[in-house]
Tab-separated table of C-alpha atoms in Angstrom:
chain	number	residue	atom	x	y	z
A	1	UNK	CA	-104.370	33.957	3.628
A	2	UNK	CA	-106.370	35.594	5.941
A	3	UNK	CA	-104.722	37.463	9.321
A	4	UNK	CA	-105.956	34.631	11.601
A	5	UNK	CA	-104.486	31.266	10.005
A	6	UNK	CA	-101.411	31.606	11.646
A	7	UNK	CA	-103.113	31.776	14.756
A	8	UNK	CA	-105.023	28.671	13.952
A	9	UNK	CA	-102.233	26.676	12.443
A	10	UNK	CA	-100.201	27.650	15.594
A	11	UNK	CA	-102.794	26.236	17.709
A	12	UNK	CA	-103.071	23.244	15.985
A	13	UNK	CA	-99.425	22.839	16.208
A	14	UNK	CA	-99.554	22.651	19.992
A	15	UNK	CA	-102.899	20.537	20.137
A	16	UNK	CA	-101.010	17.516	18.678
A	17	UNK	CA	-97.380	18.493	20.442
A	18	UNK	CA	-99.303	18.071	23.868
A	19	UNK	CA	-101.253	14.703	22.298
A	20	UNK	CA	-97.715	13.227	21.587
A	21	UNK	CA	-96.966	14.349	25.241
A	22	UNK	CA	-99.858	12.285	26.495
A	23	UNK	CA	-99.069	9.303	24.994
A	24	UNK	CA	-95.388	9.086	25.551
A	25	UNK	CA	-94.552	10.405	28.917
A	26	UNK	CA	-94.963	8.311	31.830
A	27	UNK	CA	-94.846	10.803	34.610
A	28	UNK	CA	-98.261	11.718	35.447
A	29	UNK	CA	-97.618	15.504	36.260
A	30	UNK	CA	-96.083	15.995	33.440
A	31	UNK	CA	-99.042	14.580	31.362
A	32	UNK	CA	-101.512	16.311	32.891
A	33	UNK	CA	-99.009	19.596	32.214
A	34	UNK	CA	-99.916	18.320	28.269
A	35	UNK	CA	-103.188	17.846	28.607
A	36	UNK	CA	-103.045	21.659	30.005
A	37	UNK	CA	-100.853	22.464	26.465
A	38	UNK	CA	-104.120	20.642	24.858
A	39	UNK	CA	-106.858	23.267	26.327
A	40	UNK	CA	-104.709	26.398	26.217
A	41	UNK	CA	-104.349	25.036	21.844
A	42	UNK	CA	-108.193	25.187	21.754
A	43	UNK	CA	-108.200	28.617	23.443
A	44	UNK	CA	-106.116	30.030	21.031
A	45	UNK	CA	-108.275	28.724	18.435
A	46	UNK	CA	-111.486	29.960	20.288
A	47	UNK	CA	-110.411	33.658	20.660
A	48	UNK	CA	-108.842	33.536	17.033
A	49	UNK	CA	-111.712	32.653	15.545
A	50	UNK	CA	-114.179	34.915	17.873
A	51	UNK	CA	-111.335	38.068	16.476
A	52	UNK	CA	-112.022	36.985	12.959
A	53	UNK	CA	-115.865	36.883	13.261
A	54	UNK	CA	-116.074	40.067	15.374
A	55	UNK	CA	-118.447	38.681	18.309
A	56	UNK	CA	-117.076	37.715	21.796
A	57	UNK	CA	-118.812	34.239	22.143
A	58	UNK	CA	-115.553	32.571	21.626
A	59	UNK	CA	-113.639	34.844	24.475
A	60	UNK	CA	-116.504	33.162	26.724
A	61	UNK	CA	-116.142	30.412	25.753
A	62	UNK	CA	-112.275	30.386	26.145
A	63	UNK	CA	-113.072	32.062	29.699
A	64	UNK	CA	-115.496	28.738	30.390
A	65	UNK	CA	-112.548	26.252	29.378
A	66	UNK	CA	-109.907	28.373	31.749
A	67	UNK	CA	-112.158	28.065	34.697
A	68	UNK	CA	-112.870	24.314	34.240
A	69	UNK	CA	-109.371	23.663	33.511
A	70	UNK	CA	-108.712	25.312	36.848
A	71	UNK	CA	-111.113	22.349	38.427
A	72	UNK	CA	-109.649	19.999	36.648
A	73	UNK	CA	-106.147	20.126	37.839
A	74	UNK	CA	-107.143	20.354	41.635
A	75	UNK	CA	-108.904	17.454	41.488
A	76	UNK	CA	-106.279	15.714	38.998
A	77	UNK	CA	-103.537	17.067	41.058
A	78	UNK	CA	-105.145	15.723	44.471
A	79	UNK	CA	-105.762	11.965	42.716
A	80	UNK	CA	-101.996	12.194	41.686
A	81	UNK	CA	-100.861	13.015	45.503
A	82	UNK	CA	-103.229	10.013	46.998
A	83	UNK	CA	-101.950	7.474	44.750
A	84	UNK	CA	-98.021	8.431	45.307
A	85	UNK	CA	-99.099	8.415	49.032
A	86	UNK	CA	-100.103	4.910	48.561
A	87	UNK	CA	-97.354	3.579	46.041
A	88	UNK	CA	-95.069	5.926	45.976
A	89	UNK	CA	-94.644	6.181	42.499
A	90	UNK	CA	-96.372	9.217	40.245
A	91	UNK	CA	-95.898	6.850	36.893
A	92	UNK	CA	-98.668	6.018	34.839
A	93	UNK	CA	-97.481	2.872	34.498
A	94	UNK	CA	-97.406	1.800	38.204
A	95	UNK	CA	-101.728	2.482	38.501
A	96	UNK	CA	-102.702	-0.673	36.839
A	97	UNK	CA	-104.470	-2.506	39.184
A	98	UNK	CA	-108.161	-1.766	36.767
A	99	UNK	CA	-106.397	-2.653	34.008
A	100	UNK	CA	-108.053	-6.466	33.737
B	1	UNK	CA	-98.351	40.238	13.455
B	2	UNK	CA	-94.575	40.838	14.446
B	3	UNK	CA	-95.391	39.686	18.073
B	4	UNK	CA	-96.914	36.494	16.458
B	5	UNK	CA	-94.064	35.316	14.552
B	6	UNK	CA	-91.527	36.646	17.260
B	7	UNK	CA	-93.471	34.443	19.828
B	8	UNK	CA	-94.681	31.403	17.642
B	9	UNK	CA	-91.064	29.393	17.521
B	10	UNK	CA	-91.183	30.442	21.305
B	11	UNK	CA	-93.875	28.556	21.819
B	12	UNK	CA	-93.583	25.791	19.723
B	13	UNK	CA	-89.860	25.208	21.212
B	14	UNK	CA	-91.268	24.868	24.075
B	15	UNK	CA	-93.891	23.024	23.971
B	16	UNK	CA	-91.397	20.864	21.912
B	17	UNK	CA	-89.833	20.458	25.083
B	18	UNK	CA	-92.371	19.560	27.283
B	19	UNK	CA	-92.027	15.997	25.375
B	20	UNK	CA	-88.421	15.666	25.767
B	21	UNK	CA	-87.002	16.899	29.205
B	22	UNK	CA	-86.350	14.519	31.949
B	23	UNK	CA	-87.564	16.338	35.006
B	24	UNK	CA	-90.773	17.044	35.651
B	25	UNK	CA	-89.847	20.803	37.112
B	26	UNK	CA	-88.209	21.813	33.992
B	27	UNK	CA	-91.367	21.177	32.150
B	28	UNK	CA	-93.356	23.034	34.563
B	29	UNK	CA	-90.946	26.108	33.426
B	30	UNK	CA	-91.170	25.527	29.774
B	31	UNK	CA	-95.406	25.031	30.188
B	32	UNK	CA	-95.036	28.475	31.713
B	33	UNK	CA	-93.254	30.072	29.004
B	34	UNK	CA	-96.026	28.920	26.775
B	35	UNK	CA	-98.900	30.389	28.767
B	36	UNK	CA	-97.091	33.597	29.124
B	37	UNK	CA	-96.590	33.522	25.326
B	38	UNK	CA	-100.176	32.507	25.066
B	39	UNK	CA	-101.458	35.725	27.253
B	40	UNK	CA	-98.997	37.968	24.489
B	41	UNK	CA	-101.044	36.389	21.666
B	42	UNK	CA	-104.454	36.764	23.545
B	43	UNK	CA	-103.473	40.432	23.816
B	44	UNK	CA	-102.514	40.683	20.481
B	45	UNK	CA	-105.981	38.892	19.373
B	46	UNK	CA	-107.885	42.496	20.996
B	47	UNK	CA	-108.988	39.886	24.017
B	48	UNK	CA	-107.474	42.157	27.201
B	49	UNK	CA	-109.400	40.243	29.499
B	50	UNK	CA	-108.163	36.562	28.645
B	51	UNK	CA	-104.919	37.945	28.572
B	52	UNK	CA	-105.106	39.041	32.588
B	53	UNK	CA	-107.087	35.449	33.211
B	54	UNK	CA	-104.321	33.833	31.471
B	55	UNK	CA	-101.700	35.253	33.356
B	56	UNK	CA	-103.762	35.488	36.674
B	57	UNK	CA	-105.378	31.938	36.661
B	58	UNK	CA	-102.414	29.993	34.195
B	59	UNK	CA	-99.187	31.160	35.560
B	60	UNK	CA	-100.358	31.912	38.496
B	61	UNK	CA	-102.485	29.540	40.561
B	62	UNK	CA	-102.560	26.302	38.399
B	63	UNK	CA	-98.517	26.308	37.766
B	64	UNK	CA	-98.016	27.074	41.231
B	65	UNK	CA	-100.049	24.353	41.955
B	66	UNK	CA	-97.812	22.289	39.666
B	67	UNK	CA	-94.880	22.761	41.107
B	68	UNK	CA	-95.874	22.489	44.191
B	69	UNK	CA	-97.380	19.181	43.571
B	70	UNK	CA	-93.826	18.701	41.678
B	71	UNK	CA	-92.130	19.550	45.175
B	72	UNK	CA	-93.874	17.123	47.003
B	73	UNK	CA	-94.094	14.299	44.841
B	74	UNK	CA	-89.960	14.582	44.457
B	75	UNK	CA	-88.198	12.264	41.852
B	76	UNK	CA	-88.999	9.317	41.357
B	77	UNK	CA	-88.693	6.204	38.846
B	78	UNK	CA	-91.398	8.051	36.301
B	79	UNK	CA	-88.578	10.309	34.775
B	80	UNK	CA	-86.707	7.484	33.310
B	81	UNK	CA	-86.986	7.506	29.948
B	82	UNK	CA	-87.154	3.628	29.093
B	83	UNK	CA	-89.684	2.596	26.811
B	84	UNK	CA	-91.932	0.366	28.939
B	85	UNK	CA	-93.908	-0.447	25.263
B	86	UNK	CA	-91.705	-1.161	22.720
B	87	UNK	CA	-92.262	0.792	19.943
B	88	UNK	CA	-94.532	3.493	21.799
B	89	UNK	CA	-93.038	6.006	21.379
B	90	UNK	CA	-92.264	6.137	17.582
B	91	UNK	CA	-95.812	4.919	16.761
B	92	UNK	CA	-97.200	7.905	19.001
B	93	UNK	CA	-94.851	9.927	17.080
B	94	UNK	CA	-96.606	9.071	13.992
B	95	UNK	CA	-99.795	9.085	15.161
B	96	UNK	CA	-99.232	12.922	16.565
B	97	UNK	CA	-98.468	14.133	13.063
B	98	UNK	CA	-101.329	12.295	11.173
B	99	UNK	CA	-103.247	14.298	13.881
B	100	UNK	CA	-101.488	17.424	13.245
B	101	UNK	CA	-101.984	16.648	8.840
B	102	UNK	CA	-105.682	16.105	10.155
B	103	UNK	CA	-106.239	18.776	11.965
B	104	UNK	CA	-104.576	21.166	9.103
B	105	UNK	CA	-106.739	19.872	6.223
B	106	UNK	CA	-109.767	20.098	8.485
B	107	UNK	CA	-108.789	24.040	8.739
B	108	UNK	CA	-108.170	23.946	5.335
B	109	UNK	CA	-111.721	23.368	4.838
B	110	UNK	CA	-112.796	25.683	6.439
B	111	UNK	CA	-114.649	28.950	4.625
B	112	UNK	CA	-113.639	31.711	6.975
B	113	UNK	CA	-115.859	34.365	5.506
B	114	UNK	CA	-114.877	38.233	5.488
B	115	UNK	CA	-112.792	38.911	8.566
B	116	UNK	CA	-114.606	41.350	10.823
B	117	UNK	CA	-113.196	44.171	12.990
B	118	UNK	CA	-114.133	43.918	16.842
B	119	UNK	CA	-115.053	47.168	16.611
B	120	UNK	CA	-118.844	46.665	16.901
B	121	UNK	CA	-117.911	45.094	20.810
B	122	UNK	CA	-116.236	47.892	21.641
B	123	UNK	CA	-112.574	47.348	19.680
B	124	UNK	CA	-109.663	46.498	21.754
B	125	UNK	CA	-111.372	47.238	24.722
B	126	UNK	CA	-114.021	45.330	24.991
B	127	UNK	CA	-113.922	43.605	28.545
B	128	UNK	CA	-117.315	45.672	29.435
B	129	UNK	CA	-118.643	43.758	26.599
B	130	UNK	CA	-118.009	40.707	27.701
B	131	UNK	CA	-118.924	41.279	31.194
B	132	UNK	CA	-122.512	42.388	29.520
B	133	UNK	CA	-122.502	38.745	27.436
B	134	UNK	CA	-121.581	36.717	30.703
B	135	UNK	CA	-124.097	38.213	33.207
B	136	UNK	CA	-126.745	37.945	30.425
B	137	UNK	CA	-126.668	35.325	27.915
B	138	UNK	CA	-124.212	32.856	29.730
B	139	UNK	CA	-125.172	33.791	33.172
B	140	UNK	CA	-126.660	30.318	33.907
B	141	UNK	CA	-123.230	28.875	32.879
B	142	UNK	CA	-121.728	31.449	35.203
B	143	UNK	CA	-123.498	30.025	37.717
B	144	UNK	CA	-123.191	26.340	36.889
B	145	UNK	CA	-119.301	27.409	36.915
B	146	UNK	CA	-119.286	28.114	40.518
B	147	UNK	CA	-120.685	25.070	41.594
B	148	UNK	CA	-118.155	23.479	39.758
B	149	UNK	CA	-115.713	25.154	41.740
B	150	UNK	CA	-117.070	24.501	44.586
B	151	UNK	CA	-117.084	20.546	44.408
B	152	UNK	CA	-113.659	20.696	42.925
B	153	UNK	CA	-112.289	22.649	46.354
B	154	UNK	CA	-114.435	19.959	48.303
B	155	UNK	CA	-113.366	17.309	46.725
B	156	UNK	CA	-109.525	18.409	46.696
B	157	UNK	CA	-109.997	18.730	49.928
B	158	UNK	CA	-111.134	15.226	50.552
B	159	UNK	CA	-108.793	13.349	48.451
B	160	UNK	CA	-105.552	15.219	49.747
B	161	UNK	CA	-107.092	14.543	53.907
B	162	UNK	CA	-105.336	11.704	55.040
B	163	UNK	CA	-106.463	9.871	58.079
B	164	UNK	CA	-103.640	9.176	60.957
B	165	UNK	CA	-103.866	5.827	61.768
B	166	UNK	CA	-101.154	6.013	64.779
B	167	UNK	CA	-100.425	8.013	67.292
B	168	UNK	CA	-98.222	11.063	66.448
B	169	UNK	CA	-94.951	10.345	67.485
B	170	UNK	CA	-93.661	13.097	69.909
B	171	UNK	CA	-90.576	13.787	70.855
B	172	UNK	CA	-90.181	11.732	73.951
B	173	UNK	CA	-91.043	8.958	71.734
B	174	UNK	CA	-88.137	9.827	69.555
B	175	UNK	CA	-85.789	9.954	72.090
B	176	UNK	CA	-86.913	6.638	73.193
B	177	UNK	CA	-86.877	5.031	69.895
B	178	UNK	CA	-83.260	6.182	69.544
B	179	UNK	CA	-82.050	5.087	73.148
B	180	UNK	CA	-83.457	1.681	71.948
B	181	UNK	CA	-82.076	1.533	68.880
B	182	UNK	CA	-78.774	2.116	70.451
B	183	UNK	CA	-79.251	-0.439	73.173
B	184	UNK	CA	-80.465	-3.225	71.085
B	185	UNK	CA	-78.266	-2.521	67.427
B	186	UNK	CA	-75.418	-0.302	68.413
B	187	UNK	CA	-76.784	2.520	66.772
B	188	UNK	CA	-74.860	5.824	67.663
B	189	UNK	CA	-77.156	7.587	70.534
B	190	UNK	CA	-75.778	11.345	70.072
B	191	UNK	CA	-75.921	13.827	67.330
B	192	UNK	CA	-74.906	13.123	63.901
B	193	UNK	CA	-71.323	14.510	63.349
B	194	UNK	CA	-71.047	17.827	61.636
B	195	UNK	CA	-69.703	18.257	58.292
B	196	UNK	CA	-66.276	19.054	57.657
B	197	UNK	CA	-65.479	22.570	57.650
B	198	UNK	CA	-62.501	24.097	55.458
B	199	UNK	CA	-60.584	26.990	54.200
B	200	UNK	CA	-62.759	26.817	50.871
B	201	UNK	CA	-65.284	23.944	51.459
B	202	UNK	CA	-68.198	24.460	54.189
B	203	UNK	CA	-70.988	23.163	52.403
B	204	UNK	CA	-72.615	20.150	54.224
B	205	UNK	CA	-71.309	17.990	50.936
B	206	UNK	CA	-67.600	18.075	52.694
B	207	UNK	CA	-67.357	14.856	54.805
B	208	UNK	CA	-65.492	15.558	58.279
B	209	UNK	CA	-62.070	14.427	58.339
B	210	UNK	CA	-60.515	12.186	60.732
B	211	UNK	CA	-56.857	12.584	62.211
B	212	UNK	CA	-55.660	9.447	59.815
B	213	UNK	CA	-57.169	11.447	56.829
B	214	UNK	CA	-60.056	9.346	56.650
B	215	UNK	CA	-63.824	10.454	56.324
B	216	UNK	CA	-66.278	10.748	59.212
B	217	UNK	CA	-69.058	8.504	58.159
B	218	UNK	CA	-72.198	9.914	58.624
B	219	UNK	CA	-71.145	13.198	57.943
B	220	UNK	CA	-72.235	13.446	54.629
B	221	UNK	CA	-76.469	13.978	54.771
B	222	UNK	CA	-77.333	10.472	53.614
B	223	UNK	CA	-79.202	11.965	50.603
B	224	UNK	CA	-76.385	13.282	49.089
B	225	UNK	CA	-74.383	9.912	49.476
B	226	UNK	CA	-77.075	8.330	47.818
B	227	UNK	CA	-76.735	10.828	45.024
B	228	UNK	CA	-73.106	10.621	44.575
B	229	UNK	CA	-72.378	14.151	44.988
B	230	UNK	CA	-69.813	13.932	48.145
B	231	UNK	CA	-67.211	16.387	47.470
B	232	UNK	CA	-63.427	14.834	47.049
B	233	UNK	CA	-61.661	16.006	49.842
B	234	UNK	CA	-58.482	13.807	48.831
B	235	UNK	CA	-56.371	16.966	48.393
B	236	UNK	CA	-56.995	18.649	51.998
B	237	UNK	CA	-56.109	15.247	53.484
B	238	UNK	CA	-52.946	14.479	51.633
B	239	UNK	CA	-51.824	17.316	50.488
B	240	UNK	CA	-52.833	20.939	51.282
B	241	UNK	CA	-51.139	22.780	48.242
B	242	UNK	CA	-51.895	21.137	45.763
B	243	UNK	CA	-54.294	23.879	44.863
B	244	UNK	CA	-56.400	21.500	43.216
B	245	UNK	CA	-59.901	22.196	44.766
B	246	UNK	CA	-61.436	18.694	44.425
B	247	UNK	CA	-64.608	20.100	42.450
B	248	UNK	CA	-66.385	17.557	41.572
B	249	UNK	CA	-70.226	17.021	40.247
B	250	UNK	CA	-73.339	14.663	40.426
B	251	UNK	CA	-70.795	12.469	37.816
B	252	UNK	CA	-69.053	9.320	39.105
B	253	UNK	CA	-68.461	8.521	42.804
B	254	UNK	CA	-65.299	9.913	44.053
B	255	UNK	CA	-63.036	7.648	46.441
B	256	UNK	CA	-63.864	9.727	49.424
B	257	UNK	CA	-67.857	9.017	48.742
B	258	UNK	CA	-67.282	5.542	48.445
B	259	UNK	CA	-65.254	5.187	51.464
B	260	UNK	CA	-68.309	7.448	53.036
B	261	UNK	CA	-70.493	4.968	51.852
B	262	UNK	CA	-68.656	1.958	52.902
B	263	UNK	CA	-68.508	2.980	56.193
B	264	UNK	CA	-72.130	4.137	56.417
B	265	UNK	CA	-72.645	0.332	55.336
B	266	UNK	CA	-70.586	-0.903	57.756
B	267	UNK	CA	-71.981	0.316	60.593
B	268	UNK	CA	-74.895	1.290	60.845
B	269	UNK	CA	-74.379	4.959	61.937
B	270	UNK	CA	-77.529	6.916	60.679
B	271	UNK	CA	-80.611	7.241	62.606
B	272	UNK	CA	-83.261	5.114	61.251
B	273	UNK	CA	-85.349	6.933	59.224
B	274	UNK	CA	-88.356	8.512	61.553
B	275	UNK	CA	-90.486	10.338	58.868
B	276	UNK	CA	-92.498	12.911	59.643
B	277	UNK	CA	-96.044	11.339	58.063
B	278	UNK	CA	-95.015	8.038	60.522
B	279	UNK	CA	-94.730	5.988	57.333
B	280	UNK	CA	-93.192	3.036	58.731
B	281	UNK	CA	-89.451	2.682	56.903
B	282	UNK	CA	-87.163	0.162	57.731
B	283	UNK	CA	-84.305	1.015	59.577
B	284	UNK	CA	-81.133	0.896	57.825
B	285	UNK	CA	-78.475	-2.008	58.743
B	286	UNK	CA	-81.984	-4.355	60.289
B	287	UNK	CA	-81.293	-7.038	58.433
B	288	UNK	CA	-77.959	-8.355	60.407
B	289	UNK	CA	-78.798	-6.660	64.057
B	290	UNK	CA	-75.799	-8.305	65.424
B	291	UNK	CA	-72.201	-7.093	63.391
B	292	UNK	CA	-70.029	-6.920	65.639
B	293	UNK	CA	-71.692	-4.425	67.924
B	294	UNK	CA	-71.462	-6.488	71.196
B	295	UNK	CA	-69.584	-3.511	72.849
B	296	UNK	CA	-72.142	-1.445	72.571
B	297	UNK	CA	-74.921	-3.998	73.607
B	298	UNK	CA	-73.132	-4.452	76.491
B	299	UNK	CA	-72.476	-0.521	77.908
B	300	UNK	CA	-75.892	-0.204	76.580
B	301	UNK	CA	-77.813	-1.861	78.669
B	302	UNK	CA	-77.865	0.521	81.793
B	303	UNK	CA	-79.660	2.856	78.732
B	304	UNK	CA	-82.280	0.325	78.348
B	305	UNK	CA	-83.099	-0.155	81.738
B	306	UNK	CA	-83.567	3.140	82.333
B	307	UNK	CA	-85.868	3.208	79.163
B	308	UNK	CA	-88.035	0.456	80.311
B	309	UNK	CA	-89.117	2.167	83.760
């Protein structure tokens, strides 16, 4: 066993916790608060793995997913306030109207 | 390792319960304790600088943005935890730990190699290190990373601007939407009465009490009526020593919020609802204008004249 498995195991743990989240909740805060729990699992994995080979290419790269996670939830966070301002509702079930 | 196995149930509790609570605030608090974890185990993985971008950028600005978004979204029918698929849930279940076996034998694959110390980046403290790698060998990704934070601010910025398409109502309008309410439905032209105020009670969930030991209707902010939680004031009306308190919770009405409730019903004592973003609400009691307010019709007319000048 190697020092870094837990790490990885850990983070593979929470990858598929916040991928049950997804699929099952219907409030869309809280599934975007999952899909969060999904990128921080792959940064664990990124900086564990960049500790076990030495270099700091995965720390970047773990930097790069922080910052466009930070995008990613203004502009996922401004979609969910427009469409409870127009049907009052924040359910995933209620924005159907491209389902067909 | 300690801090690893001292913060790994942590997190996975947690996390655990980002499936299962019911409101969406609670899991805002358990998603923190996960990213603060997270920053612990970045430290402990000899990466110093993710840990302060972690805690900076995480649990700092995109929580906060969370729970702000959390605060003005309020509660609403998408914490109910009914099934709208039957069968979704469990099948999502499974399908979450066939990902998690997946994902395990994929690691298990893996040939990790001879681990290597971070010592030739500089060890533990390596943040000049990574500061070289990012203005050097990633600095066009650097780049491309502002621009991406540029359109996201933008475009934030656009989706949350919402056009008026009225007038803003000021407060001479108010005024005159509430004389006219009261001219043409009865509606009660002064100030909503004032909670009742008691020896041990003076929280705004204490209806007012009348001389005949009945509740003031209206007293009660209608929010908390609608909630249920209108504190039982049974035992300061009828009895003063019985010592019994009348605590009550968010649990089953009490008799004193249903008679609060009635009564509210009855007549239609509340304002209607002006809201502040001029969504147009109906006005509570508009469906029968006429119950038995012809009293006030009548002495309100001298109001309405003087409204229509």
């Amino acid at each position: 066993m190697d020092s870094v498995t837990p790490f990885v195991v850990l983070s593979a743990i929470l990858f598929s916790i916040g991928a049950v989240g997804v699929l099952i909740r219907r409030n869309a805060i809280v599934v975007f608060m999952c899909v969060e729990l999904m990128l921080n699992a792959g940064n664990l994995a990124l900086v564990a793995f960049a500790y076990h080979h030495g270099g700091l290419d995965g720390q970047v790269a773990a930097f790069f997913v922080m910052v466009v996670a930070a995008a990613e939830v203004v502009i996922g966070l401004a979609i969910i306030m427009t469409i409870f301002r127009t049907r009052h509702s924040a359910s995933v079930d209620d924005a159907s109207l491209l389902k067909w | 390792m300690t801090a690893f196995w001292v913060l790994a149930p942590v997190l996975v509790l947690a996390a655990l319960g980002l499936l299962f609570v019911r409101k969406a605030v609670h899991a805002a608090l358990l998603l923190a304790v996960v990213m603060i974890s997270l920053a612990v185990l970045y430290a402990v993985l000899e990466a110093p600088f993710l840990f302060a971008v972690q805690i900076v950028v995480y649990t700092g600005a995109i929580l906060m943005l969370f729970l702000f978004v959390v605060m003005l979204v309020g509660v609403d029918a998408s914490d109910s935890l009914v099934e709208t698929i039957p069968g979704q849930r469990l099948s999502a279940g499974v399908v979450g730990i066939l990902l998690l076996v997946l994902l395990l034998l994929g690691f298990g694959q893996l040939g990790l190699g001879a681990a290597q110390s971070l010592g030739a980046a500089g060890g533990s403290d390596n943040i000049r290190a990574i500061a070289d790698l990012l203005f050097s060998r990633y600095v066009v990704a650097f780049e491309v990373t502002a621009a991406l934070l540029i359109t996201a601010a933008v475009g934030a910025m656009v989706l949350a601007h919402k056009e008026r398409l009225e007038p803003k109502r000021s407060q001479a309008d108010l005024a005159a939407q509430r004389v006219r309410d009261f001219s043409q439905r009865g509606v009660h032209l002064g100030n909503l009465p004032a909670p009742g105020t008691y020896a041990r009670h003076n929280a705004v969930d204490t209806p007012a009490l009348l001389p005949d030991g009945g509740t003031v209707p209206g007293s009660v902010p209608r929010v908390l009526v609608a909630r249920g939680s209108v504190r039982d004031v049974g035992g300061f009306a009828s009895s003063p020593g019985s010592g019994d308190g009348g605590e009550q919770g968010p649990g089953p009405k009490s008799p004193a919020a249903e008679l609060v409730e009635a009564q509210i019903e009855e007549r239609a004592w509340t304002r209607p609802a002006d809201d502040a973003d001029g969504r147009a609400a109906a006005p509570p009691g508009v469906s029968d204008p006429d119950d038995g307010h012809e009293d006030a019709a009548v002495t309100g007319d001298a109001g309405e004249q003087g409204e229509e000048s």
